[in-house]
Amino acid sequence: MKRILITGALGQIGSELTLKLRDIYGADNVIATDIKKNDSEAAQSGPFETIDVTDLNRMVEVAKKYKVDTVMHLAALLSATAEAKPVFAWNLNMGGLMNGLETAKELKAQFFTPSSIGAFGPSTPKDNTPQDTIMRPTTMYGVNKVAGELLSDYYFHKFGVDTRGLRFPGLISYVALPGGGTTDYAVEIYYEAVKNGKYTSYIDKGTYMDMMYMPDALNAIVDLMEADSSKLIHRNAFNVTAMSFDPEEIAASIAKFVPGFKISYNVDPDRQKIAESWPNSIDATAAKEEWGFKYAFDLDKMTKDMVEKLRQKI
């Protein structure tokens, strides 16, 4: 990668990925875009352009202006928000993705977009979920992600666009606040632990979901994009994961670093239903074999780092 355009650059992943890529490839070579600018470091530390991803002409215009060779399409409406606004979610998630792919096709650029464990559904095997398996999601977000994987495959096979993607689990970060996902409790719990020493979970006890610490997720994106294209069998998208836990286990980990921490429950039936439709744990063997996926943070190592960083931040 030499010149990279990022959509949704001020979101949960983008705000950190933009800075990481600027460190690696140079600030002027990473063009951050979002629907509006803010005063964040991602918006201020290098080139920034305003893009509504439903506007193909604007996306192509900016991509050509900077002569990009890579498009990273992150702009999307997340799971819980998408359930509340399904028509808007379809138009934004699928329309934006199609425009991103068309832009990559026009510029003969490499293309990345994240998928999600939300692509799986209630009929998917729950434990050690395979790379290739039944995918019948019951959420609009999940439908978008499955369609997005297939659409990215289509652009590779039909037009030769070098498309790549990752099925992310829940992502945990101390930098950007979560933005309407089902796994957001695993970020909120750390903030509340540091601020108040307690947390009320909207996800019920005993509900396992895959998770990953943001530094591992960012490394996985770079490693996949720099991987030898000829070795990639599964392009869109690779299962990746670092840990699987339920609310009791994350609470127990936090209590090691925040003595006296307490968790209680007030279950949100909508988000609980989404969580129960997702796997308990997934198999990342294909990612390890095809491009050397690895992670550094397990639950306790992540918790230690999250608590230290949030104490400094808060």
Short mmCIF file of C-alpha atoms in Angstrom, two decimals:
data_model
loop_
_atom_site.label_atom_id
_atom_site.label_comp_id
_atom_site.label_asym_id
_atom_site.label_seq_id
_atom_site.Cartn_x
_atom_site.Cartn_y
_atom_site.Cartn_z
CA MET A 1 0.00 0.00 0.00
CA LYS A 2 1.27 3.48 -0.87
CA ARG A 3 -1.67 5.92 -0.90
CA ILE A 4 -4.72 4.91 1.12
CA LEU A 5 -8.26 6.32 1.22
CA ILE A 6 -10.27 5.50 4.36
CA THR A 7 -14.05 6.00 4.56
CA GLY A 8 -15.58 6.19 8.02
CA ALA A 9 -12.17 7.31 9.26
CA LEU A 10 -13.56 8.97 12.40
CA GLY A 11 -15.45 5.89 13.63
CA GLN A 12 -14.43 3.25 16.16
CA ILE A 13 -11.96 1.42 13.91
CA GLY A 14 -11.10 4.28 11.58
CA SER A 15 -10.01 6.76 14.24
CA GLU A 16 -7.24 4.38 15.31
CA LEU A 17 -6.49 2.75 11.95
CA THR A 18 -5.90 6.17 10.36
CA LEU A 19 -3.19 7.01 12.89
CA LYS A 20 -1.55 3.59 12.63
CA LEU A 21 -1.40 3.76 8.84
CA ARG A 22 -0.01 7.31 8.96
CA ASP A 23 2.76 6.07 11.25
CA ILE A 24 3.61 3.27 8.80
CA TYR A 25 3.06 4.86 5.38
CA GLY A 26 3.41 8.59 6.10
CA ALA A 27 0.77 11.12 7.15
CA ASP A 28 0.32 12.59 3.67
CA ASN A 29 -0.31 9.15 2.14
CA VAL A 30 -3.39 8.32 4.25
CA ILE A 31 -6.50 10.29 3.30
CA ALA A 32 -9.10 10.24 6.07
CA THR A 33 -12.72 10.80 5.02
CA ASP A 34 -16.03 10.91 6.86
CA ILE A 35 -19.41 12.57 6.52
CA LYS A 36 -18.23 15.52 8.64
CA LYS A 37 -14.97 16.64 10.20
CA ASN A 38 -14.26 16.88 13.93
CA ASP A 39 -11.30 17.94 16.06
CA SER A 40 -9.92 14.41 16.56
CA GLU A 41 -6.31 13.54 15.82
CA ALA A 42 -7.41 11.35 12.90
CA ALA A 43 -9.10 14.35 11.27
CA GLN A 44 -6.33 16.83 12.02
CA SER A 45 -3.07 14.89 11.58
CA GLY A 46 -3.15 14.53 7.78
CA PRO A 47 -5.30 14.96 4.69
CA PHE A 48 -9.06 14.96 5.38
CA GLU A 49 -11.95 15.13 2.92
CA THR A 50 -15.71 15.16 3.56
CA ILE A 51 -17.42 12.22 1.84
CA ASP A 52 -20.96 10.87 2.03
CA VAL A 53 -20.37 7.26 0.97
CA THR A 54 -23.74 7.16 -0.80
CA ASP A 55 -22.29 9.71 -3.27
CA LEU A 56 -20.22 7.72 -5.79
CA ASN A 57 -19.08 10.74 -7.79
CA ARG A 58 -17.63 12.40 -4.70
CA MET A 59 -15.82 9.24 -3.63
CA VAL A 60 -14.25 8.76 -7.07
CA GLU A 61 -13.36 12.47 -7.23
CA VAL A 62 -11.42 12.33 -3.95
CA ALA A 63 -9.77 9.01 -4.80
CA LYS A 64 -8.53 10.41 -8.14
CA LYS A 65 -7.40 13.67 -6.55
CA TYR A 66 -5.00 11.77 -4.29
CA LYS A 67 -4.19 8.98 -6.79
CA VAL A 68 -4.93 6.28 -4.21
CA ASP A 69 -3.95 2.65 -4.71
CA THR A 70 -5.94 1.32 -1.74
CA VAL A 71 -9.52 1.94 -0.56
CA MET A 72 -10.43 0.96 3.01
CA HIS A 73 -14.19 1.17 3.35
CA LEU A 74 -15.18 1.34 7.03
CA ALA A 75 -18.30 3.53 6.93
CA ALA A 76 -21.29 1.54 8.19
CA LEU A 77 -24.23 1.49 10.58
CA LEU A 78 -23.65 -1.07 13.35
CA SER A 79 -25.86 -3.91 14.54
CA ALA A 80 -28.14 -2.44 17.22
CA THR A 81 -28.56 0.85 15.35
CA ALA A 82 -29.23 -0.98 12.09
CA GLU A 83 -32.07 -2.93 13.72
CA ALA A 84 -33.71 0.35 14.71
CA LYS A 85 -33.29 1.82 11.19
CA PRO A 86 -33.23 -1.14 8.76
CA VAL A 87 -34.00 0.78 5.54
CA PHE A 88 -31.42 3.45 6.32
CA ALA A 89 -28.94 0.69 7.24
CA TRP A 90 -29.44 -1.10 3.91
CA ASN A 91 -29.03 2.11 1.91
CA LEU A 92 -25.92 3.22 3.81
CA ASN A 93 -24.22 -0.13 4.27
CA MET A 94 -24.88 -1.64 0.85
CA GLY A 95 -24.95 1.56 -1.19
CA GLY A 96 -21.75 2.75 0.44
CA LEU A 97 -20.05 -0.60 -0.12
CA MET A 98 -21.04 -0.69 -3.80
CA ASN A 99 -19.62 2.81 -4.24
CA GLY A 100 -16.40 1.83 -2.50
CA LEU A 101 -16.02 -1.19 -4.77
CA GLU A 102 -16.79 0.90 -7.86
CA THR A 103 -14.15 3.41 -6.78
CA ALA A 104 -11.56 0.65 -6.34
CA LYS A 105 -12.50 -0.77 -9.73
CA GLU A 106 -12.19 2.66 -11.40
CA LEU A 107 -8.71 3.26 -9.93
CA LYS A 108 -7.56 -0.39 -10.11
CA ALA A 109 -6.99 -0.13 -6.36
CA GLN A 110 -6.77 -2.71 -3.62
CA PHE A 111 -9.91 -2.84 -1.45
CA PHE A 112 -10.64 -3.67 2.19
CA THR A 113 -13.90 -3.77 4.08
CA PRO A 114 -14.63 -5.42 7.42
CA SER A 115 -17.24 -8.12 7.84
CA SER A 116 -18.39 -9.37 11.23
CA ILE A 117 -19.48 -12.32 13.31
CA GLY A 118 -22.88 -10.70 12.75
CA ALA A 119 -22.83 -12.44 9.36
CA PHE A 120 -23.55 -15.69 11.21
CA GLY A 121 -27.01 -16.63 12.42
CA PRO A 122 -28.91 -18.96 14.78
CA SER A 123 -28.40 -21.98 12.49
CA THR A 124 -24.61 -21.49 12.30
CA PRO A 125 -22.59 -23.94 14.47
CA LYS A 126 -22.10 -22.11 17.78
CA ASP A 127 -18.74 -23.47 18.94
CA ASN A 128 -15.51 -23.23 16.97
CA THR A 129 -17.53 -21.82 14.07
CA PRO A 130 -15.80 -22.81 10.80
CA GLN A 131 -14.54 -20.42 8.12
CA ASP A 132 -16.97 -21.95 5.61
CA THR A 133 -20.37 -22.65 7.14
CA ILE A 134 -24.08 -21.86 6.91
CA MET A 135 -24.75 -18.10 7.15
CA ARG A 136 -28.40 -17.18 7.66
CA PRO A 137 -28.36 -14.06 9.88
CA THR A 138 -31.58 -12.70 11.35
CA THR A 139 -30.51 -9.03 11.63
CA MET A 140 -30.29 -6.32 8.97
CA TYR A 141 -26.64 -5.79 9.92
CA GLY A 142 -25.95 -9.49 9.40
CA VAL A 143 -27.77 -9.52 6.06
CA ASN A 144 -25.64 -6.52 5.00
CA LYS A 145 -22.44 -8.30 6.01
CA VAL A 146 -23.22 -11.55 4.17
CA ALA A 147 -24.26 -9.58 1.08
CA GLY A 148 -21.09 -7.51 1.42
CA GLU A 149 -18.86 -10.58 1.52
CA LEU A 150 -20.54 -11.95 -1.60
CA LEU A 151 -20.40 -8.60 -3.38
CA SER A 152 -16.68 -8.27 -2.64
CA ASP A 153 -16.11 -11.80 -3.96
CA TYR A 154 -18.05 -10.84 -7.10
CA TYR A 155 -15.87 -7.78 -7.75
CA PHE A 156 -12.76 -9.94 -7.40
CA HIS A 157 -13.97 -12.66 -9.76
CA LYS A 158 -15.79 -10.40 -12.24
CA PHE A 159 -13.55 -7.35 -12.38
CA GLY A 160 -10.25 -8.45 -10.82
CA VAL A 161 -10.48 -6.02 -7.89
CA ASP A 162 -8.08 -7.17 -5.15
CA THR A 163 -10.73 -7.34 -2.42
CA ARG A 164 -9.93 -8.48 1.12
CA GLY A 165 -11.82 -8.59 4.42
CA LEU A 166 -11.97 -9.82 7.99
CA ARG A 167 -14.93 -11.12 10.01
CA PHE A 168 -14.31 -9.11 13.14
CA PRO A 169 -15.63 -10.14 16.54
CA GLY A 170 -16.48 -7.45 19.08
CA LEU A 171 -13.68 -4.85 19.16
CA ILE A 172 -12.57 -3.34 22.46
CA SER A 173 -10.77 0.00 22.65
CA TYR A 174 -10.01 2.81 25.10
CA VAL A 175 -9.70 5.42 22.31
CA ALA A 176 -13.07 5.69 20.57
CA LEU A 177 -16.41 5.18 22.26
CA PRO A 178 -18.59 2.39 20.81
CA GLY A 179 -21.19 3.31 18.23
CA GLY A 180 -24.30 1.15 18.49
CA GLY A 181 -23.01 -2.43 18.37
CA THR A 182 -24.23 -5.43 20.33
CA THR A 183 -20.77 -6.08 21.78
CA ASP A 184 -20.46 -2.50 23.08
CA TYR A 185 -20.98 -3.71 26.66
CA ALA A 186 -17.42 -5.04 26.62
CA VAL A 187 -16.15 -1.47 26.12
CA GLU A 188 -18.65 0.26 28.40
CA ILE A 189 -17.86 -2.08 31.29
CA TYR A 190 -14.26 -0.82 31.45
CA TYR A 191 -15.28 2.84 31.44
CA GLU A 192 -17.80 2.24 34.24
CA ALA A 193 -15.33 0.12 36.21
CA VAL A 194 -12.73 2.88 36.23
CA LYS A 195 -15.24 5.68 36.86
CA ASN A 196 -17.70 4.05 39.26
CA GLY A 197 -16.46 0.58 40.24
CA LYS A 198 -19.66 -1.06 38.98
CA TYR A 199 -21.54 -1.80 35.76
CA THR A 200 -25.07 -2.82 34.78
CA SER A 201 -24.87 -5.15 31.77
CA TYR A 202 -27.54 -5.22 29.06
CA ILE A 203 -26.16 -8.64 27.97
CA ASP A 204 -27.19 -11.54 30.21
CA LYS A 205 -24.85 -13.74 32.21
CA GLY A 206 -23.60 -16.83 30.42
CA THR A 207 -23.72 -15.15 26.97
CA TYR A 208 -20.45 -15.87 25.19
CA MET A 209 -19.22 -13.72 22.30
CA ASP A 210 -15.89 -13.49 20.50
CA MET A 211 -13.82 -10.37 21.14
CA MET A 212 -10.54 -8.78 20.10
CA TYR A 213 -8.47 -5.90 21.45
CA MET A 214 -8.15 -3.05 18.95
CA PRO A 215 -4.33 -3.20 18.59
CA ASP A 216 -4.65 -6.83 17.42
CA ALA A 217 -7.45 -5.87 15.01
CA LEU A 218 -5.37 -3.07 13.46
CA ASN A 219 -2.37 -5.35 13.04
CA ALA A 220 -4.59 -7.95 11.37
CA ILE A 221 -5.81 -5.39 8.81
CA VAL A 222 -2.26 -4.36 7.88
CA ASP A 223 -1.00 -7.95 7.78
CA LEU A 224 -3.87 -9.04 5.52
CA MET A 225 -3.46 -6.10 3.14
CA GLU A 226 0.29 -6.68 2.84
CA ALA A 227 -0.11 -10.45 2.36
CA ASP A 228 0.76 -12.23 -0.90
CA SER A 229 -2.44 -12.15 -2.97
CA SER A 230 -1.70 -15.51 -4.58
CA LYS A 231 -1.88 -17.26 -1.20
CA LEU A 232 -5.35 -15.96 -0.30
CA ILE A 233 -8.08 -18.53 -0.81
CA HIS A 234 -10.67 -16.84 1.41
CA ARG A 235 -10.64 -13.14 0.58
CA ASN A 236 -13.95 -11.91 1.95
CA ALA A 237 -13.79 -12.55 4.74
CA PHE A 238 -11.44 -14.32 7.16
CA ASN A 239 -12.56 -15.43 10.61
CA VAL A 240 -10.36 -13.74 13.23
CA THR A 241 -10.64 -13.84 16.99
CA ALA A 242 -8.53 -13.49 20.12
CA MET A 243 -10.83 -14.47 22.99
CA SER A 244 -14.36 -15.53 23.88
CA PHE A 245 -15.97 -14.63 27.21
CA ASP A 246 -19.29 -13.99 28.92
CA PRO A 247 -20.06 -10.99 31.17
CA GLU A 248 -19.09 -12.87 34.34
CA GLU A 249 -15.63 -13.63 32.98
CA ILE A 250 -14.86 -10.08 31.89
CA ALA A 251 -16.13 -8.86 35.28
CA ALA A 252 -13.83 -11.33 37.07
CA SER A 253 -10.89 -10.12 35.01
CA ILE A 254 -11.67 -6.48 35.81
CA ALA A 255 -11.95 -7.28 39.53
CA LYS A 256 -8.26 -8.34 39.46
CA PHE A 257 -7.31 -4.77 38.57
CA VAL A 258 -10.23 -2.81 40.06
CA PRO A 259 -10.74 -4.32 43.54
CA GLY A 260 -14.37 -4.44 44.60
CA PHE A 261 -15.76 -4.13 41.09
CA LYS A 262 -19.37 -5.36 40.85
CA ILE A 263 -21.54 -6.31 37.89
CA SER A 264 -25.35 -6.40 37.78
CA TYR A 265 -27.82 -7.07 34.97
CA ASN A 266 -30.65 -5.27 33.23
CA VAL A 267 -31.00 -7.24 30.00
CA ASP A 268 -31.95 -5.46 26.78
CA PRO A 269 -34.08 -8.06 24.96
CA ASP A 270 -33.25 -6.71 21.50
CA ARG A 271 -29.47 -6.79 21.89
CA GLN A 272 -29.66 -10.04 23.85
CA LYS A 273 -31.51 -11.67 20.96
CA ILE A 274 -28.81 -10.49 18.54
CA ALA A 275 -26.05 -11.80 20.83
CA GLU A 276 -27.70 -15.20 21.13
CA SER A 277 -27.81 -15.52 17.32
CA TRP A 278 -24.03 -15.19 17.11
CA PRO A 279 -21.33 -17.85 17.74
CA ASN A 280 -19.83 -18.57 21.14
CA SER A 281 -16.38 -19.01 19.59
CA ILE A 282 -14.98 -19.06 16.06
CA ASP A 283 -12.18 -20.89 14.25
CA ALA A 284 -9.46 -18.65 12.75
CA THR A 285 -7.41 -21.46 11.19
CA ALA A 286 -7.79 -20.20 7.61
CA ALA A 287 -6.43 -16.76 8.53
CA LYS A 288 -3.45 -18.34 10.31
CA GLU A 289 -2.66 -20.65 7.40
CA GLU A 290 -3.17 -18.21 4.50
CA TRP A 291 -1.52 -15.04 5.82
CA GLY A 292 -0.12 -15.74 9.28
CA PHE A 293 -2.80 -14.18 11.50
CA LYS A 294 -1.79 -13.90 15.15
CA TYR A 295 -2.84 -11.91 18.21
CA ALA A 296 -1.02 -10.64 21.28
CA PHE A 297 -3.75 -9.90 23.86
CA ASP A 298 -5.76 -12.39 25.90
CA LEU A 299 -8.47 -11.26 28.33
CA ASP A 300 -6.30 -10.43 31.37
CA LYS A 301 -3.57 -8.75 29.31
CA MET A 302 -6.21 -6.63 27.58
CA THR A 303 -7.92 -5.78 30.88
CA LYS A 304 -4.65 -4.64 32.46
CA ASP A 305 -3.93 -2.36 29.50
CA MET A 306 -7.51 -1.03 29.26
CA VAL A 307 -7.66 -0.15 32.96
CA GLU A 308 -4.23 1.56 32.89
CA LYS A 309 -5.06 3.59 29.78
CA LEU A 310 -8.55 4.58 30.96
CA ARG A 311 -7.23 5.73 34.34
CA GLN A 312 -4.90 8.08 32.47
CA LYS A 313 -7.68 9.19 30.11
CA ILE A 314 -10.46 9.67 32.67
#
